[in-house]
Amino acid sequence: MQVVSISSLKGGVGKTSVTLGLASAALSAGIPTLVIDLDPHADATTGLAVRASDVLDIGHLIKGSRKAELAANVVPSGWLSAHKHDGGPLPVLDVAMGSAFSGIYDRPDLGRRDLRRLATVLARADRDGSAPYQLVLIDCPPSLNGLTRMAWTASSRVLLVAEPGLFSVAGTQRTLRAIELFRTEFAPALTAAGIVANRVRSGSNEHTYRLSEMKTLFGDLLLSPTIPEQANWQQIQGAAHPIHQWPGESAKSASALFDNLLDSVLNQSATRSRLYRG
Ligand SMILES: Nc1ncnc2c1ncn2[C@@H]1O[C@H](COP(=O)(O)OP(=O)(O)O)[C@@H](O)[C@H]1O
Ligand SMILES: [Mg+2]
């Protein structure tokens, strides 16, 4: 089970969009996947077309982490109903539902015991075989407070999302330092899976400049491909649809980008996923 946090300091850079793009790629590749929606805004839950359900949301699940069962409290993504599969078994794409309640843990001073809550839930499910997932994607809130740190404690990799702009580049440097510190103190196995540049406008001089700056600063942590600004993105997300099933050329090329990105997240060698030590 590969557990990947999708994080950034800032909101609106595309964490949820990248999470959904990777989930769509995993679904189309038939990789059994769980999306954990740790952002109290619960956008990933909405985007994955999850219907209201009487299972525990992620906030209550981690609150009862010593007893609560993951398997009994995940729901299948509504994307599955539109998924074309050729008569074989339906792939697995489950969601641990987000809710405002998880916000109680989003404090800057979360203690060690609280930091382990999500890791405890996942480890137990993994041990008793009730979590049939090859990939777990955790959509984080836009801060480095308790919830993001709880996600990192449960993860082996952190995927950072950044826009090619000044503040975002500076924020990414700070986040990489925070990961490094956190790794030393709490999570020795944690590595940066890389940085995804999102909303890249190919005709923009500023973006070209910032991308080359990112390349210099972050080296091969800057992942290829980068994700361009997509005109119909909000429409696809508004329809709560996987990008791989959306008609048209632009959705097709975006799907191919997420296939590549998923590949690089899943198949990184140990040396490739080294941490930035700037
Ligand atoms: N590559 C993109 N092209 C166009 N719009 C995008 C792109 N990535 C994200 N967006 C839009 O930007 C907004 C913020 O993205 P979101 O994924 O919610 O960011 P975050 O989760 O980091 O807050 C959303 O409305 C989303 O549809
Ligand atoms: Mg989000």
mmCIF file of C-alpha atoms and ligand atoms in Angstrom:
data_model
loop_
_atom_site.group_PDB
_atom_site.id
_atom_site.type_symbol
_atom_site.label_atom_id
_atom_site.label_comp_id
_atom_site.label_asym_id
_atom_site.label_seq_id
_atom_site.Cartn_x
_atom_site.Cartn_y
_atom_site.Cartn_z
ATOM 1 C CA MET A 1 0.000 0.000 0.000
ATOM 2 C CA GLN A 2 1.572 3.243 -1.198
ATOM 3 C CA VAL A 3 0.287 6.211 0.835
ATOM 4 C CA VAL A 4 0.765 9.609 -0.809
ATOM 5 C CA SER A 5 -0.144 13.000 0.691
ATOM 6 C CA ILE A 6 -0.967 15.773 -1.765
ATOM 7 C CA SER A 7 0.065 18.964 0.023
ATOM 8 C CA SER A 8 0.837 22.653 -0.299
ATOM 9 C CA LEU A 9 0.980 25.630 2.022
ATOM 10 C CA LYS A 10 -1.454 27.538 -0.112
ATOM 11 C CA GLY A 11 -5.062 26.997 -1.101
ATOM 12 C CA GLY A 12 -6.244 27.118 -4.680
ATOM 13 C CA VAL A 13 -3.036 25.775 -6.254
ATOM 14 C CA GLY A 14 -4.649 22.521 -7.313
ATOM 15 C CA LYS A 15 -4.178 19.902 -4.584
ATOM 16 C CA THR A 16 -7.708 18.608 -4.970
ATOM 17 C CA SER A 17 -7.506 18.779 -8.771
ATOM 18 C CA VAL A 18 -4.277 16.757 -8.783
ATOM 19 C CA THR A 19 -5.756 14.273 -6.298
ATOM 20 C CA LEU A 20 -8.787 13.825 -8.558
ATOM 21 C CA GLY A 21 -6.622 13.556 -11.689
ATOM 22 C CA LEU A 22 -4.491 10.842 -10.073
ATOM 23 C CA ALA A 23 -7.604 9.049 -8.802
ATOM 24 C CA SER A 24 -9.015 9.112 -12.322
ATOM 25 C CA ALA A 25 -5.758 7.711 -13.724
ATOM 26 C CA ALA A 26 -5.706 4.990 -11.051
ATOM 27 C CA LEU A 27 -9.310 4.067 -11.830
ATOM 28 C CA SER A 28 -8.602 3.812 -15.510
ATOM 29 C CA ALA A 29 -5.521 1.674 -14.823
ATOM 30 C CA GLY A 30 -7.532 -0.580 -12.481
ATOM 31 C CA ILE A 31 -5.344 0.224 -9.456
ATOM 32 C CA PRO A 32 -7.348 -0.302 -6.245
ATOM 33 C CA THR A 33 -7.351 3.147 -4.655
ATOM 34 C CA LEU A 34 -8.624 4.953 -1.582
ATOM 35 C CA VAL A 35 -8.930 8.741 -1.503
ATOM 36 C CA ILE A 36 -8.859 10.196 2.014
ATOM 37 C CA ASP A 37 -10.396 13.647 2.069
ATOM 38 C CA LEU A 38 -8.608 15.337 4.946
ATOM 39 C CA ASP A 39 -9.513 18.892 3.955
ATOM 40 C CA PRO A 40 -12.438 20.136 6.099
ATOM 41 C CA HIS A 41 -13.805 21.771 2.930
ATOM 42 C CA ALA A 42 -14.388 18.251 1.575
ATOM 43 C CA ASP A 43 -13.929 19.234 -2.078
ATOM 44 C CA ALA A 44 -12.472 15.868 -3.051
ATOM 45 C CA THR A 45 -15.562 14.136 -1.628
ATOM 46 C CA THR A 46 -17.743 16.359 -3.798
ATOM 47 C CA GLY A 47 -15.538 15.862 -6.863
ATOM 48 C CA LEU A 48 -15.629 12.087 -6.452
ATOM 49 C CA ALA A 49 -19.431 12.160 -6.574
ATOM 50 C CA VAL A 50 -19.889 10.596 -3.160
ATOM 51 C CA ARG A 51 -23.499 10.426 -2.066
ATOM 52 C CA ALA A 52 -24.489 11.301 1.483
ATOM 53 C CA SER A 53 -24.018 8.202 3.511
ATOM 54 C CA ASP A 54 -24.340 7.117 7.112
ATOM 55 C CA VAL A 55 -20.722 6.040 7.476
ATOM 56 C CA LEU A 56 -18.333 7.967 9.728
ATOM 57 C CA ASP A 57 -16.641 10.900 8.028
ATOM 58 C CA ILE A 58 -12.861 11.078 8.287
ATOM 59 C CA GLY A 59 -13.001 13.452 11.272
ATOM 60 C CA HIS A 60 -15.028 10.987 13.355
ATOM 61 C CA LEU A 61 -13.018 8.062 12.007
ATOM 62 C CA ILE A 62 -9.757 9.520 13.286
ATOM 63 C CA LYS A 63 -11.375 10.646 16.515
ATOM 64 C CA GLY A 64 -12.248 7.013 17.200
ATOM 65 C CA SER A 65 -8.962 5.823 15.725
ATOM 66 C CA ARG A 66 -8.357 3.138 18.303
ATOM 67 C CA LYS A 67 -11.560 1.300 17.431
ATOM 68 C CA ALA A 68 -13.097 2.707 14.247
ATOM 69 C CA GLU A 69 -12.875 0.434 11.227
ATOM 70 C CA LEU A 70 -11.721 1.920 7.970
ATOM 71 C CA ALA A 71 -13.428 -0.683 5.775
ATOM 72 C CA ALA A 72 -16.850 -0.043 7.314
ATOM 73 C CA ASN A 73 -16.503 3.701 6.834
ATOM 74 C CA VAL A 74 -15.450 4.198 3.244
ATOM 75 C CA VAL A 75 -17.868 4.681 0.357
ATOM 76 C CA PRO A 76 -17.378 3.893 -3.319
ATOM 77 C CA SER A 77 -16.886 6.888 -5.597
ATOM 78 C CA GLY A 78 -19.880 7.771 -7.760
ATOM 79 C CA TRP A 79 -17.401 7.745 -10.673
ATOM 80 C CA LEU A 80 -17.737 3.963 -10.748
ATOM 81 C CA SER A 81 -21.277 4.113 -12.085
ATOM 82 C CA ALA A 82 -20.014 5.759 -15.290
ATOM 83 C CA HIS A 83 -16.891 3.613 -15.507
ATOM 84 C CA LYS A 84 -16.670 1.471 -18.618
ATOM 85 C CA HIS A 85 -15.212 -1.874 -17.732
ATOM 86 C CA ASP A 86 -15.287 -4.771 -20.127
ATOM 87 C CA GLY A 87 -17.367 -7.201 -18.156
ATOM 88 C CA GLY A 88 -14.579 -7.784 -15.619
ATOM 89 C CA PRO A 89 -14.890 -6.976 -11.929
ATOM 90 C CA LEU A 90 -15.558 -3.313 -11.068
ATOM 91 C CA PRO A 91 -12.337 -1.577 -10.016
ATOM 92 C CA VAL A 92 -11.966 -0.263 -6.475
ATOM 93 C CA LEU A 93 -12.137 3.490 -5.887
ATOM 94 C CA ASP A 94 -13.214 4.257 -2.327
ATOM 95 C CA VAL A 95 -13.468 7.531 -0.475
ATOM 96 C CA ALA A 96 -13.005 8.309 3.219
ATOM 97 C CA MET A 97 -15.403 11.229 3.346
ATOM 98 C CA GLY A 98 -14.319 14.715 4.288
ATOM 99 C CA SER A 99 -16.204 16.913 6.722
ATOM 100 C CA ALA A 100 -15.836 20.144 8.641
ATOM 101 C CA PHE A 101 -15.526 18.033 11.800
ATOM 102 C CA SER A 102 -11.949 17.036 10.929
ATOM 103 C CA GLY A 103 -11.092 20.729 11.491
ATOM 104 C CA ILE A 104 -10.830 20.055 15.233
ATOM 105 C CA TYR A 105 -7.421 18.502 14.523
ATOM 106 C CA ASP A 106 -6.136 21.302 12.322
ATOM 107 C CA ARG A 107 -4.221 22.991 15.120
ATOM 108 C CA PRO A 108 -0.565 24.040 14.963
ATOM 109 C CA ASP A 109 0.226 22.277 18.238
ATOM 110 C CA LEU A 110 -1.081 18.773 17.644
ATOM 111 C CA GLY A 111 0.669 16.295 19.944
ATOM 112 C CA ARG A 112 2.452 13.129 18.917
ATOM 113 C CA ARG A 113 -0.450 10.910 19.907
ATOM 114 C CA ASP A 114 -2.923 12.865 17.800
ATOM 115 C CA LEU A 115 -0.494 12.943 14.866
ATOM 116 C CA ARG A 116 -0.623 9.141 14.737
ATOM 117 C CA ARG A 117 -4.399 8.836 14.511
ATOM 118 C CA LEU A 118 -4.694 8.387 10.752
ATOM 119 C CA ALA A 119 -1.609 6.170 10.594
ATOM 120 C CA THR A 120 -3.166 3.948 13.258
ATOM 121 C CA VAL A 121 -6.415 3.534 11.307
ATOM 122 C CA LEU A 122 -4.577 2.709 8.060
ATOM 123 C CA ALA A 123 -2.053 0.373 9.668
ATOM 124 C CA ARG A 124 -4.774 -1.647 11.370
ATOM 125 C CA ALA A 125 -6.766 -2.009 8.150
ATOM 126 C CA ASP A 126 -3.603 -2.996 6.291
ATOM 127 C CA ARG A 127 -2.692 -5.575 8.938
ATOM 128 C CA ASP A 128 -6.075 -7.265 9.063
ATOM 129 C CA GLY A 129 -6.397 -7.273 5.278
ATOM 130 C CA SER A 130 -9.530 -5.116 5.180
ATOM 131 C CA ALA A 131 -7.870 -2.402 3.065
ATOM 132 C CA PRO A 132 -7.418 -3.850 -0.425
ATOM 133 C CA TYR A 133 -5.697 -0.734 -1.730
ATOM 134 C CA GLN A 134 -2.542 -0.454 -3.734
ATOM 135 C CA LEU A 135 -2.696 3.324 -3.558
ATOM 136 C CA VAL A 136 -3.978 5.740 -0.908
ATOM 137 C CA LEU A 137 -4.197 9.422 -1.870
ATOM 138 C CA ILE A 138 -4.643 11.955 0.937
ATOM 139 C CA ASP A 139 -6.011 15.345 -0.117
ATOM 140 C CA CYS A 140 -4.624 17.768 2.483
ATOM 141 C CA PRO A 141 -5.890 21.138 3.675
ATOM 142 C CA PRO A 142 -3.936 24.259 2.624
ATOM 143 C CA SER A 143 -1.753 24.655 5.705
ATOM 144 C CA LEU A 144 0.991 22.845 7.565
ATOM 145 C CA ASN A 145 -1.146 22.449 10.661
ATOM 146 C CA GLY A 146 -2.256 19.299 12.423
ATOM 147 C CA LEU A 147 -4.204 17.651 9.611
ATOM 148 C CA THR A 148 -1.406 17.894 7.046
ATOM 149 C CA ARG A 149 1.075 16.620 9.626
ATOM 150 C CA MET A 150 -1.282 13.793 10.503
ATOM 151 C CA ALA A 151 -1.406 12.940 6.778
ATOM 152 C CA TRP A 152 2.401 12.995 6.552
ATOM 153 C CA THR A 153 2.675 10.710 9.579
ATOM 154 C CA ALA A 154 0.556 8.168 7.689
ATOM 155 C CA SER A 155 2.354 8.607 4.350
ATOM 156 C CA SER A 156 5.483 7.362 2.667
ATOM 157 C CA ARG A 157 5.455 10.190 0.144
ATOM 158 C CA VAL A 158 4.412 13.793 -0.138
ATOM 159 C CA LEU A 159 3.489 15.194 -3.515
ATOM 160 C CA LEU A 160 3.659 18.987 -3.550
ATOM 161 C CA VAL A 161 1.544 21.092 -5.856
ATOM 162 C CA ALA A 162 2.723 24.547 -6.874
ATOM 163 C CA GLU A 163 1.772 27.184 -9.377
ATOM 164 C CA PRO A 164 4.673 28.759 -11.231
ATOM 165 C CA GLY A 165 4.465 32.083 -9.341
ATOM 166 C CA LEU A 166 6.748 33.840 -6.870
ATOM 167 C CA PHE A 167 4.781 33.133 -3.685
ATOM 168 C CA SER A 168 4.109 29.572 -4.648
ATOM 169 C CA VAL A 169 7.795 28.869 -5.322
ATOM 170 C CA ALA A 170 8.744 30.392 -1.954
ATOM 171 C CA GLY A 171 5.950 28.417 -0.271
ATOM 172 C CA THR A 172 7.241 25.202 -1.844
ATOM 173 C CA GLN A 173 10.717 25.837 -0.435
ATOM 174 C CA ARG A 174 9.221 26.337 3.010
ATOM 175 C CA THR A 175 7.132 23.199 2.679
ATOM 176 C CA LEU A 176 10.141 21.117 1.642
ATOM 177 C CA ARG A 177 12.007 22.351 4.708
ATOM 178 C CA ALA A 178 9.009 21.501 6.858
ATOM 179 C CA ILE A 179 8.930 17.972 5.421
ATOM 180 C CA GLU A 180 12.634 17.570 6.125
ATOM 181 C CA LEU A 181 12.203 18.695 9.745
ATOM 182 C CA PHE A 182 9.139 16.547 10.194
ATOM 183 C CA ARG A 183 10.954 13.556 8.768
ATOM 184 C CA THR A 184 13.804 13.931 11.210
ATOM 185 C CA GLU A 185 11.505 14.282 14.163
ATOM 186 C CA PHE A 186 8.511 12.065 13.449
ATOM 187 C CA ALA A 187 8.592 10.137 10.190
ATOM 188 C CA PRO A 188 11.967 8.736 9.095
ATOM 189 C CA ALA A 189 10.440 6.935 6.102
ATOM 190 C CA LEU A 190 8.830 10.030 4.618
ATOM 191 C CA THR A 191 10.131 11.310 1.283
ATOM 192 C CA ALA A 192 9.078 13.999 -1.151
ATOM 193 C CA ALA A 193 7.523 12.350 -4.196
ATOM 194 C CA GLY A 194 8.154 15.541 -6.111
ATOM 195 C CA ILE A 195 6.587 18.823 -7.089
ATOM 196 C CA VAL A 196 3.817 19.108 -9.645
ATOM 197 C CA ALA A 197 3.661 22.471 -11.390
ATOM 198 C CA ASN A 198 -0.014 23.145 -12.056
ATOM 199 C CA ARG A 199 -1.931 25.756 -14.065
ATOM 200 C CA VAL A 200 1.026 26.373 -16.323
ATOM 201 C CA ARG A 201 0.317 28.843 -19.136
ATOM 202 C CA SER A 202 2.685 28.076 -21.992
ATOM 203 C CA GLY A 203 2.497 31.606 -23.457
ATOM 204 C CA SER A 204 3.320 33.314 -20.159
ATOM 205 C CA ASN A 205 6.831 34.736 -19.753
ATOM 206 C CA GLU A 206 6.370 34.833 -16.002
ATOM 207 C CA HIS A 207 5.470 31.132 -15.913
ATOM 208 C CA THR A 208 8.408 30.198 -18.146
ATOM 209 C CA TYR A 209 10.721 32.162 -15.858
ATOM 210 C CA ARG A 210 9.309 30.619 -12.667
ATOM 211 C CA LEU A 211 9.442 27.125 -14.122
ATOM 212 C CA SER A 212 13.121 27.475 -14.937
ATOM 213 C CA GLU A 213 13.676 28.911 -11.462
ATOM 214 C CA MET A 214 11.908 25.879 -9.992
ATOM 215 C CA LYS A 215 14.079 23.586 -12.103
ATOM 216 C CA THR A 216 17.211 25.258 -10.723
ATOM 217 C CA LEU A 217 15.962 25.218 -7.128
ATOM 218 C CA PHE A 218 14.367 21.802 -7.002
ATOM 219 C CA GLY A 219 16.222 19.800 -9.653
ATOM 220 C CA ASP A 220 14.575 16.523 -10.513
ATOM 221 C CA LEU A 221 12.086 16.930 -7.684
ATOM 222 C CA LEU A 222 10.219 19.068 -10.206
ATOM 223 C CA LEU A 223 8.155 16.408 -11.903
ATOM 224 C CA SER A 224 7.484 16.059 -15.551
ATOM 225 C CA PRO A 225 4.927 16.494 -16.990
ATOM 226 C CA THR A 226 3.636 19.826 -15.742
ATOM 227 C CA ILE A 227 -0.123 20.408 -15.839
ATOM 228 C CA PRO A 228 -1.355 23.240 -18.051
ATOM 229 C CA GLU A 229 -4.153 25.644 -17.266
ATOM 230 C CA GLN A 230 -7.260 23.892 -18.642
ATOM 231 C CA ALA A 231 -10.201 25.938 -19.873
ATOM 232 C CA ASN A 232 -12.846 23.291 -19.117
ATOM 233 C CA TRP A 233 -11.449 22.129 -15.763
ATOM 234 C CA GLN A 234 -14.173 23.619 -13.582
ATOM 235 C CA GLN A 235 -16.856 22.263 -15.847
ATOM 236 C CA ILE A 236 -15.467 18.723 -15.533
ATOM 237 C CA GLN A 237 -15.086 19.040 -11.763
ATOM 238 C CA GLY A 238 -18.517 20.649 -11.471
ATOM 239 C CA ALA A 239 -19.983 17.601 -13.174
ATOM 240 C CA ALA A 240 -18.117 15.407 -10.629
ATOM 241 C CA HIS A 241 -16.719 13.364 -13.475
ATOM 242 C CA PRO A 242 -13.370 11.569 -13.910
ATOM 243 C CA ILE A 243 -11.253 13.350 -16.490
ATOM 244 C CA HIS A 244 -10.526 10.041 -18.229
ATOM 245 C CA GLN A 245 -14.200 9.736 -19.138
ATOM 246 C CA TRP A 246 -14.718 13.285 -20.330
ATOM 247 C CA PRO A 247 -15.092 13.717 -24.099
ATOM 248 C CA GLY A 248 -12.795 15.866 -26.201
ATOM 249 C CA GLU A 249 -9.144 16.260 -27.025
ATOM 250 C CA SER A 250 -8.160 18.509 -24.124
ATOM 251 C CA ALA A 251 -9.528 16.060 -21.546
ATOM 252 C CA LYS A 252 -7.736 13.268 -23.373
ATOM 253 C CA SER A 253 -4.390 15.014 -23.239
ATOM 254 C CA ALA A 254 -4.915 15.966 -19.578
ATOM 255 C CA SER A 255 -5.709 12.301 -18.837
ATOM 256 C CA ALA A 256 -2.447 11.256 -20.451
ATOM 257 C CA LEU A 257 -0.577 13.766 -18.253
ATOM 258 C CA PHE A 258 -2.132 12.282 -15.125
ATOM 259 C CA ASP A 259 -1.291 8.754 -16.330
ATOM 260 C CA ASN A 260 2.347 9.864 -16.542
ATOM 261 C CA LEU A 261 2.202 11.597 -13.199
ATOM 262 C CA LEU A 262 0.704 8.521 -11.547
ATOM 263 C CA ASP A 263 3.458 6.459 -13.093
ATOM 264 C CA SER A 264 6.169 8.673 -11.700
ATOM 265 C CA VAL A 265 4.545 8.735 -8.257
ATOM 266 C CA LEU A 266 4.177 4.951 -8.137
ATOM 267 C CA ASN A 267 7.426 3.919 -9.747
ATOM 268 C CA GLN A 268 10.015 6.202 -8.276
ATOM 269 C CA SER A 269 13.251 4.596 -7.264
ATOM 270 C CA ALA A 270 14.612 5.349 -3.809
ATOM 271 C CA THR A 271 17.235 7.666 -5.235
ATOM 272 C CA ARG A 272 14.705 9.510 -7.360
ATOM 273 C CA SER A 273 12.526 10.297 -4.379
ATOM 274 C CA ARG A 274 15.292 11.740 -2.271
ATOM 275 C CA LEU A 275 14.469 14.810 -0.239
ATOM 276 C CA TYR A 276 15.476 18.290 -1.188
ATOM 277 C CA ARG A 277 17.971 19.578 1.355
ATOM 278 C CA GLY A 278 18.193 23.252 0.384
HETATM 279 N N1 LIG B 1 -4.847 23.014 -14.303
HETATM 280 C C1 LIG B 1 -5.937 23.744 -14.021
HETATM 281 N N2 LIG B 1 -6.566 24.434 -15.008
HETATM 282 C C2 LIG B 1 -7.650 25.185 -14.736
HETATM 283 N N3 LIG B 1 -8.205 25.296 -13.534
HETATM 284 C C3 LIG B 1 -7.633 24.656 -12.505
HETATM 285 C C4 LIG B 1 -6.470 23.840 -12.683
HETATM 286 N N4 LIG B 1 -6.125 23.318 -11.489
HETATM 287 C C5 LIG B 1 -7.025 23.779 -10.598
HETATM 288 N N5 LIG B 1 -7.934 24.578 -11.193
HETATM 289 C C6 LIG B 1 -9.067 25.275 -10.560
HETATM 290 O O1 LIG B 1 -8.575 26.095 -9.533
HETATM 291 C C7 LIG B 1 -9.408 26.035 -8.391
HETATM 292 C C8 LIG B 1 -8.599 25.560 -7.183
HETATM 293 O O2 LIG B 1 -8.153 24.245 -7.419
HETATM 294 P P1 LIG B 1 -8.181 23.150 -6.267
HETATM 295 O O3 LIG B 1 -7.792 21.871 -6.887
HETATM 296 O O4 LIG B 1 -9.493 23.205 -5.551
HETATM 297 O O5 LIG B 1 -7.018 23.708 -5.335
HETATM 298 P P2 LIG B 1 -6.662 23.332 -3.815
HETATM 299 O O6 LIG B 1 -7.208 21.986 -3.525
HETATM 300 O O7 LIG B 1 -5.173 23.386 -3.759
HETATM 301 O O8 LIG B 1 -7.291 24.399 -2.973
HETATM 302 C C9 LIG B 1 -10.548 25.109 -8.739
HETATM 303 O O9 LIG B 1 -11.637 25.870 -9.142
HETATM 304 C C10 LIG B 1 -10.014 24.291 -9.902
HETATM 305 O O10 LIG B 1 -11.043 23.890 -10.775
HETATM 306 MG MG MG B 2 -8.510 21.369 -2.036
#
